[in-house]
Short mmCIF file of C-alpha atoms and ligand atoms in Angstrom, two decimals:
data_model
loop_
_atom_site.label_atom_id
_atom_site.label_comp_id
_atom_site.label_asym_id
_atom_site.label_seq_id
_atom_site.Cartn_x
_atom_site.Cartn_y
_atom_site.Cartn_z
CA UNK A 497 -12.20 -22.29 18.82
CA UNK A 498 -12.99 -25.01 15.87
CA UNK A 499 -9.78 -27.34 15.05
CA UNK A 500 -10.12 -28.95 11.45
CA UNK A 501 -7.97 -32.46 11.44
CA UNK A 502 -7.33 -34.87 8.47
CA UNK A 503 -6.25 -38.36 9.92
CA UNK A 504 -3.37 -38.52 11.12
CA UNK A 505 -1.75 -34.94 11.28
CA UNK A 506 -1.48 -32.56 14.10
CA UNK A 507 -5.20 -29.99 14.32
CA UNK A 508 -4.79 -26.64 11.74
CA UNK A 509 -7.26 -23.51 12.27
CA UNK A 510 -8.57 -21.16 10.05
CA UNK A 511 -7.09 -17.12 11.17
CA UNK A 512 -6.30 -13.65 10.23
CA UNK A 513 -2.54 -13.11 10.17
CA UNK A 514 -3.24 -9.08 12.40
CA UNK A 515 0.51 -7.96 12.64
CA UNK A 516 3.55 -9.47 9.76
CA UNK A 517 6.77 -8.64 12.30
CA UNK A 518 8.19 -10.47 8.81
CA UNK A 519 9.25 -12.73 9.88
CA UNK A 520 7.17 -13.72 13.03
CA UNK A 521 3.48 -13.19 12.19
CA UNK A 522 0.08 -12.81 15.11
CA UNK A 523 -2.67 -14.55 13.98
CA UNK A 524 -5.99 -13.35 15.98
CA UNK A 525 -8.62 -17.72 15.39
CA UNK A 526 -12.21 -16.81 15.12
CA UNK A 527 -13.06 -16.85 18.77
CA UNK A 528 -10.50 -13.35 19.00
CA UNK A 529 -7.81 -15.42 20.44
CA UNK A 530 -3.83 -14.20 19.01
CA UNK A 531 -0.91 -16.94 18.01
CA UNK A 532 2.63 -15.89 17.46
CA UNK A 533 3.60 -17.94 14.98
CA UNK A 534 6.53 -18.42 12.84
CA UNK A 535 6.91 -19.86 9.45
CA UNK A 536 7.50 -23.12 7.67
CA UNK A 537 10.76 -22.69 5.68
CA UNK A 538 11.88 -19.26 7.16
CA UNK A 539 8.73 -18.13 4.55
CA UNK A 540 8.20 -14.28 4.85
CA UNK A 541 5.92 -14.12 2.07
CA UNK A 542 2.71 -14.03 4.02
CA UNK A 543 1.05 -10.31 4.57
CA UNK A 544 -0.91 -8.65 7.31
CA UNK A 545 -4.54 -9.79 6.00
CA UNK A 546 -4.15 -13.33 4.38
CA UNK A 547 -5.93 -15.87 5.49
CA UNK A 548 -4.00 -19.19 7.60
CA UNK A 549 -3.96 -22.59 8.63
CA UNK A 550 -2.17 -22.85 11.41
CA UNK A 551 -1.00 -25.57 13.59
CA UNK A 552 -0.47 -24.86 17.44
CA UNK A 553 2.78 -26.27 18.94
CA UNK A 554 2.96 -24.54 22.34
CA UNK A 555 0.24 -22.43 23.66
CA UNK A 556 -0.40 -18.94 22.05
CA UNK A 557 2.22 -20.17 19.93
CA UNK A 558 1.96 -21.87 16.14
CA UNK A 559 2.81 -22.41 12.74
CA UNK A 560 1.99 -21.06 9.67
CA UNK A 561 1.07 -24.23 7.53
CA UNK A 562 -0.49 -22.46 4.54
CA UNK A 563 -1.53 -19.50 2.87
CA UNK A 564 -6.05 -18.87 1.26
CA UNK A 565 -5.78 -17.65 -2.44
CA UNK A 566 -6.24 -13.99 -1.83
CA UNK A 567 -8.23 -11.33 -3.26
CA UNK A 568 -6.14 -8.96 -3.68
CA UNK A 569 -1.86 -8.14 -2.19
CA UNK A 570 -0.33 -4.99 -2.50
CA UNK A 571 3.06 -4.87 -2.94
CA UNK A 572 6.21 -2.56 -3.63
CA UNK A 573 9.25 -4.37 -4.79
CA UNK A 574 12.50 -2.39 -4.60
CA UNK A 575 15.53 -3.64 -6.14
CA UNK A 576 17.00 -6.18 -3.21
CA UNK A 577 13.27 -7.26 -2.42
CA UNK A 578 10.02 -7.31 -2.27
CA UNK A 579 8.05 -6.21 0.40
CA UNK A 580 4.57 -7.66 1.15
CA UNK A 581 1.81 -4.45 2.50
CA UNK A 582 -1.19 -5.88 3.18
CA UNK A 583 -3.50 -8.64 1.55
CA UNK A 584 -7.69 -8.59 0.94
CA UNK A 585 -7.39 -5.50 0.88
CA UNK A 586 -10.63 -3.81 -0.92
CA UNK A 587 -9.40 -0.47 -0.23
CA UNK A 588 -6.00 1.31 -0.48
CA UNK A 589 -6.14 4.62 1.44
CA UNK A 590 -2.87 7.19 0.43
CA UNK A 591 -2.30 9.19 3.64
CA UNK A 592 -1.20 12.87 2.38
CA UNK A 593 -1.02 15.72 4.62
CA UNK A 594 -0.36 19.52 4.41
CA UNK A 595 1.62 21.22 3.32
CA UNK A 596 4.05 18.90 0.76
CA UNK A 597 2.54 16.29 -1.35
CA UNK A 598 5.57 13.63 -2.44
CA UNK A 599 4.18 13.70 -6.04
CA UNK A 600 6.26 10.94 -7.31
CA UNK A 601 6.21 8.55 -4.80
CA UNK A 602 1.98 8.92 -4.65
CA UNK A 603 2.57 8.12 -8.95
CA UNK A 604 3.92 4.75 -7.58
CA UNK A 605 1.72 3.87 -4.32
CA UNK A 606 -1.02 4.99 -7.32
CA UNK A 607 0.59 2.36 -9.79
CA UNK A 608 0.57 -0.51 -7.76
CA UNK A 609 -2.64 0.58 -6.32
CA UNK A 610 -3.92 0.19 -10.04
CA UNK A 611 -1.70 -2.96 -10.79
CA UNK A 612 -3.17 -5.00 -7.49
CA UNK A 613 -7.03 -3.54 -9.43
CA UNK A 614 -7.05 -2.16 -6.04
CA UNK A 615 -9.61 1.23 -5.65
CA UNK A 616 -7.87 4.31 -3.96
CA UNK A 617 -9.13 6.66 -1.89
CA UNK A 618 -6.73 10.01 -1.37
CA UNK A 619 -6.44 11.36 2.46
CA UNK A 620 -4.74 14.24 2.66
CA UNK A 621 -4.33 15.18 6.19
CA UNK A 622 -3.85 18.23 8.48
CA UNK A 623 -6.54 20.27 6.99
CA UNK A 624 -6.00 22.07 10.09
CA UNK A 625 -2.58 23.55 9.03
CA UNK A 626 -2.29 27.41 6.65
CA UNK A 627 -0.78 25.67 3.74
CA UNK A 628 -4.66 23.59 3.28
CA UNK A 629 -6.21 24.55 0.35
CA UNK A 630 -2.71 25.79 -1.81
CA UNK A 631 -2.16 22.07 -0.79
CA UNK A 632 -5.57 20.57 -1.71
CA UNK A 633 -4.72 22.76 -4.76
CA UNK A 634 -2.08 21.14 -6.02
CA UNK A 635 -4.17 17.89 -5.83
CA UNK A 636 -6.39 19.26 -8.86
CA UNK A 637 -4.27 16.54 -11.46
CA UNK A 638 -5.66 13.44 -9.59
CA UNK A 639 -9.03 14.90 -9.03
CA UNK A 640 -9.01 14.81 -13.04
CA UNK A 641 -8.12 11.53 -12.89
CA UNK A 642 -10.87 10.73 -11.25
CA UNK A 643 -9.47 10.13 -8.19
CA UNK A 644 -11.34 9.95 -4.74
CA UNK A 645 -9.76 13.37 -2.50
CA UNK A 646 -10.62 13.70 0.91
CA UNK A 647 -9.65 16.53 2.77
CA UNK A 648 -9.28 15.47 6.64
CA UNK A 649 -8.09 16.72 9.76
CA UNK A 650 -7.72 13.24 11.71
CA UNK A 651 -6.46 15.56 14.84
CA UNK A 652 -9.41 17.45 14.97
CA UNK A 653 -12.69 15.18 12.89
CA UNK A 654 -12.08 11.55 12.01
CA UNK A 655 -16.10 11.17 11.03
CA UNK A 656 -15.64 12.50 7.34
CA UNK A 657 -13.09 9.46 6.98
CA UNK A 658 -15.74 7.48 8.36
CA UNK A 659 -17.74 6.47 5.07
CA UNK A 660 -15.06 5.40 3.44
CA UNK A 661 -13.98 2.61 5.31
CA UNK A 662 -17.02 1.13 6.47
CA UNK A 663 -17.46 -2.36 4.63
CA UNK A 664 -14.21 -2.43 3.43
CA UNK A 665 -10.92 -3.93 4.70
CA UNK A 666 -8.37 -0.80 3.71
CA UNK A 667 -4.82 -0.02 4.73
CA UNK A 668 -3.25 3.42 5.60
CA UNK A 669 -0.40 3.93 3.64
CA UNK A 670 1.98 6.56 2.74
CA UNK A 671 5.15 8.69 4.01
CA UNK A 672 6.23 8.87 7.86
CA UNK A 673 4.81 11.57 9.52
CA UNK A 674 1.40 12.13 7.71
CA UNK A 675 -0.73 10.87 10.40
CA UNK A 676 -1.14 7.18 9.64
CA UNK A 677 -1.44 6.12 13.27
CA UNK A 678 -3.13 9.30 14.99
CA UNK A 679 -6.21 7.86 11.80
CA UNK A 680 -5.90 4.74 13.98
CA UNK A 681 -6.06 5.93 17.29
CA UNK A 682 -8.78 7.91 16.80
CA UNK A 683 -11.10 5.26 14.72
CA UNK A 684 -10.60 3.02 17.74
CA UNK A 685 -9.04 4.83 21.27
CA UNK A 686 -8.76 2.10 22.71
CA UNK A 687 -6.23 1.51 20.31
CA UNK A 688 -4.27 4.08 21.01
CA UNK A 689 -2.57 2.29 24.05
CA UNK A 690 -1.93 -0.15 22.30
CA UNK A 691 -0.19 1.61 19.24
CA UNK A 692 1.82 3.66 21.71
CA UNK A 693 2.13 0.64 24.52
CA UNK A 694 5.02 -0.49 21.25
CA UNK A 695 6.95 2.45 20.42
CA UNK A 696 7.79 2.59 24.15
CA UNK A 697 9.05 -0.82 24.05
CA UNK A 698 11.52 -0.05 21.10
CA UNK A 699 12.41 3.02 23.46
CA UNK A 700 12.87 5.48 20.17
CA UNK A 701 11.14 8.28 21.74
CA UNK A 702 9.80 8.53 17.94
CA UNK A 703 6.34 7.46 17.37
CA UNK A 704 7.06 6.06 14.08
CA UNK A 705 5.32 2.64 13.20
CA UNK A 706 7.65 -0.58 12.32
CA UNK A 707 5.30 -3.19 11.50
CA UNK A 708 1.94 -3.44 10.15
CA UNK A 709 -1.01 -4.30 12.11
CA UNK A 710 -4.67 -4.87 11.15
CA UNK A 711 -7.48 -3.27 14.05
CA UNK A 712 -11.12 -4.26 13.69
CA UNK A 713 -13.31 -1.52 13.16
CA UNK A 714 -16.91 -3.54 13.59
CA UNK A 715 -18.26 -6.94 11.94
CA UNK A 716 -18.10 -5.62 8.37
CA UNK A 717 -14.92 -3.72 8.26
CA UNK A 718 -10.68 -3.27 9.24
CA UNK A 719 -7.82 -1.34 8.84
CA UNK A 720 -4.44 -1.87 8.48
CA UNK A 721 -1.74 0.69 10.01
CA UNK A 722 1.60 0.30 8.10
CA UNK A 723 5.01 1.59 8.52
CA UNK A 724 6.31 5.29 7.09
CA UNK A 725 7.02 4.95 3.49
CA UNK A 726 10.84 6.55 2.15
CA UNK A 727 10.95 4.40 -1.34
CA UNK A 728 8.46 2.42 -3.37
CA UNK A 729 9.99 0.47 -6.58
CA UNK A 730 7.55 -1.77 -8.79
CA UNK A 731 10.57 -4.12 -10.35
CA UNK A 732 7.25 -6.69 -9.76
CA UNK A 733 5.88 -4.10 -13.47
CA UNK A 734 6.84 -5.32 -16.96
CA UNK A 735 8.06 -2.34 -18.64
CA UNK A 736 4.90 -3.04 -21.26
CA UNK A 737 2.63 -2.86 -18.29
CA UNK A 738 3.81 -0.47 -16.60
CA UNK A 739 1.52 2.70 -19.41
CA UNK A 740 -1.71 1.21 -18.07
CA UNK A 741 -0.93 1.11 -14.29
CA UNK A 742 -1.07 4.99 -15.23
CA UNK A 743 -4.60 5.50 -16.79
CA UNK A 744 -4.42 8.57 -18.63
CA UNK A 745 -1.95 7.09 -20.19
CA UNK A 746 -4.59 3.98 -21.12
CA UNK A 747 -6.89 4.98 -24.07
CA UNK A 748 -3.33 6.62 -26.29
CA UNK A 749 -1.86 2.73 -26.35
CA UNK A 750 -1.88 1.21 -29.55
CA UNK A 751 -2.48 4.99 -30.44
CA UNK A 752 1.96 5.67 -30.92
CA UNK A 753 3.88 4.86 -34.70
CA UNK A 754 6.04 2.92 -33.15
CA UNK A 755 4.32 -0.08 -31.39
CA UNK A 756 6.95 -0.61 -28.94
CA UNK A 757 6.62 3.31 -28.18
CA UNK A 758 8.15 3.66 -24.45
CA UNK A 759 6.87 7.17 -24.79
CA UNK A 760 9.77 8.99 -24.05
CA UNK A 761 11.81 10.53 -27.02
CA UNK A 762 10.18 8.62 -29.95
CA UNK A 763 8.27 10.50 -32.81
CA UNK A 764 4.67 9.69 -33.36
CA UNK A 765 4.21 8.95 -29.23
CA UNK A 766 1.10 9.96 -29.18
CA UNK A 767 1.32 10.51 -25.29
CA UNK A 768 3.98 12.93 -25.44
CA UNK A 769 1.97 14.36 -28.30
CA UNK A 770 -1.41 14.74 -24.87
CA UNK A 771 1.88 16.21 -23.26
CA UNK A 772 2.58 18.47 -25.07
CA UNK A 773 -0.25 20.39 -25.26
CA UNK A 774 -1.45 20.20 -21.64
CA UNK A 775 -3.69 17.52 -21.92
CA UNK A 776 -1.55 14.73 -20.26
CA UNK A 777 0.23 16.68 -16.64
CA UNK A 778 4.17 16.30 -17.19
CA UNK A 779 4.96 15.68 -13.97
CA UNK A 780 3.04 12.15 -14.57
CA UNK A 781 4.83 11.43 -17.79
CA UNK A 782 8.76 12.36 -15.43
CA UNK A 783 7.32 9.60 -12.79
CA UNK A 784 6.27 6.80 -15.29
CA UNK A 785 9.94 7.91 -16.92
CA UNK A 786 11.65 7.72 -13.71
CA UNK A 787 9.90 4.24 -13.12
CA UNK A 788 10.23 3.13 -16.34
CA UNK A 789 14.07 3.24 -16.51
CA UNK A 790 14.81 2.04 -13.04
CA UNK A 791 12.04 -1.25 -13.89
CA UNK A 792 13.94 -1.68 -17.60
CA UNK A 793 17.69 -1.13 -15.38
CA UNK A 794 16.49 -5.13 -13.26
CA UNK A 795 15.01 -6.27 -16.64
CA UNK A 796 18.91 -5.75 -18.22
CA UNK A 797 20.99 -7.05 -15.25
CA UNK A 798 18.31 -9.97 -15.86
CA UNK A 799 18.92 -10.73 -19.04
N1 GTP B 998 -2.10 19.62 12.68
C1 GTP B 998 -2.52 17.76 12.68
N2 GTP B 998 -1.14 17.10 13.21
C2 GTP B 998 -1.72 15.67 12.79
C3 GTP B 998 -2.51 15.65 12.66
N3 GTP B 998 -3.50 14.24 12.32
C4 GTP B 998 -1.56 13.95 12.69
N4 GTP B 998 -0.68 15.15 12.95
C5 GTP B 998 0.30 15.39 13.85
O1 GTP B 998 1.67 13.93 12.97
C6 GTP B 998 2.27 13.22 13.49
C7 GTP B 998 2.70 11.99 12.79
O2 GTP B 998 1.79 11.65 13.33
P1 GTP B 998 1.39 9.73 13.37
O3 GTP B 998 -0.18 9.34 12.71
O4 GTP B 998 2.82 9.61 14.09
O5 GTP B 998 2.31 9.42 11.26
P2 GTP B 998 2.03 7.67 10.90
O6 GTP B 998 2.12 8.14 9.58
O7 GTP B 998 1.69 6.92 11.44
O8 GTP B 998 4.16 8.19 11.03
P3 GTP B 998 4.53 6.31 10.68
O9 GTP B 998 3.84 5.38 11.88
O10 GTP B 998 6.37 6.77 10.35
O11 GTP B 998 4.75 5.95 8.76
C8 GTP B 998 2.12 13.32 14.72
O12 GTP B 998 2.95 14.41 15.72
C9 GTP B 998 0.56 13.88 14.59
O13 GTP B 998 0.38 14.27 16.22
C10 GTP B 998 -4.15 16.64 11.74
O14 GTP B 998 -4.46 16.58 11.36
N5 GTP B 998 -3.18 18.12 12.28
MG1 MG B 999 2.62 5.66 12.18
ZN1 ZN B 1000 4.41 6.62 -27.05
#
């Protein structure tokens, strides 16, 4: 463990946040040791994957002094508060599962990933179940948009996912019960015990994930497990920027009759025209509009 000492100050150590409990964080130092850290001034804007400098306050206890500049930040922001999901990730894996796809939630994840400019992979898990082919077919609109879709049965064979994770820091996101933690368990049988331990300690009997946790796959690859999503707000996205987060809207922006077109019901809207002739998926437009109205509501309250 090597510290950096500034004249007259306590030594600080650089590490990576490997677990986020909301108000306290587990930081892994260069030697692999783990330190439980609090923050100064109760700051909570720290995420799994953040590189931080900590000062030790007791053995295995510390305080986070600073956060290094982030290469990326993936987060959601609901009406009340923002929730950081993962920092410095180079790939988002949205975990979906047979038999049902919650399309509006998927669109929100995609929009947030586009906003953060982080590459996305859609993993369709539980392909061993009867509705597999129909569910895969229902994702065709997303394949047509250029999103990569990986059919998977994590319980049976995790190998198809491994190549996509190599060399990346990935984060698994999705609704509860899709199989995110199962993927971790299959990738890292040693970590499985830890995942189980935590949920048993909570005494809930369910193995639902309650906090984000980073695992190392090898020297160049890590993966972050995150709690299941029920909602996904994008209050941090400007209404004008939102249209840009829908990849198929991008080439049309600037082609509507009105410069400030919201693509709701305006005459001469390029996006509505393409929706009406079937080029743009109507369900995508519907989720865009739902999001836009939510974002505008917040903006009104602030004006
Ligand atoms: N049939 C089938 N079931 C699976 C597969 N992968 C996971 N499951 C099951 O799906 C259920 C939920 O799995 P988890 O890995 O806990 O799901 P999660 O996404 O981590 O859920 P949260 O932590 O609540 O967000 C478990 O009962 C798994 O056994 C699969 O490939 N096929
Ligand atoms: Mg889980
Ligand atoms: Zn328009």
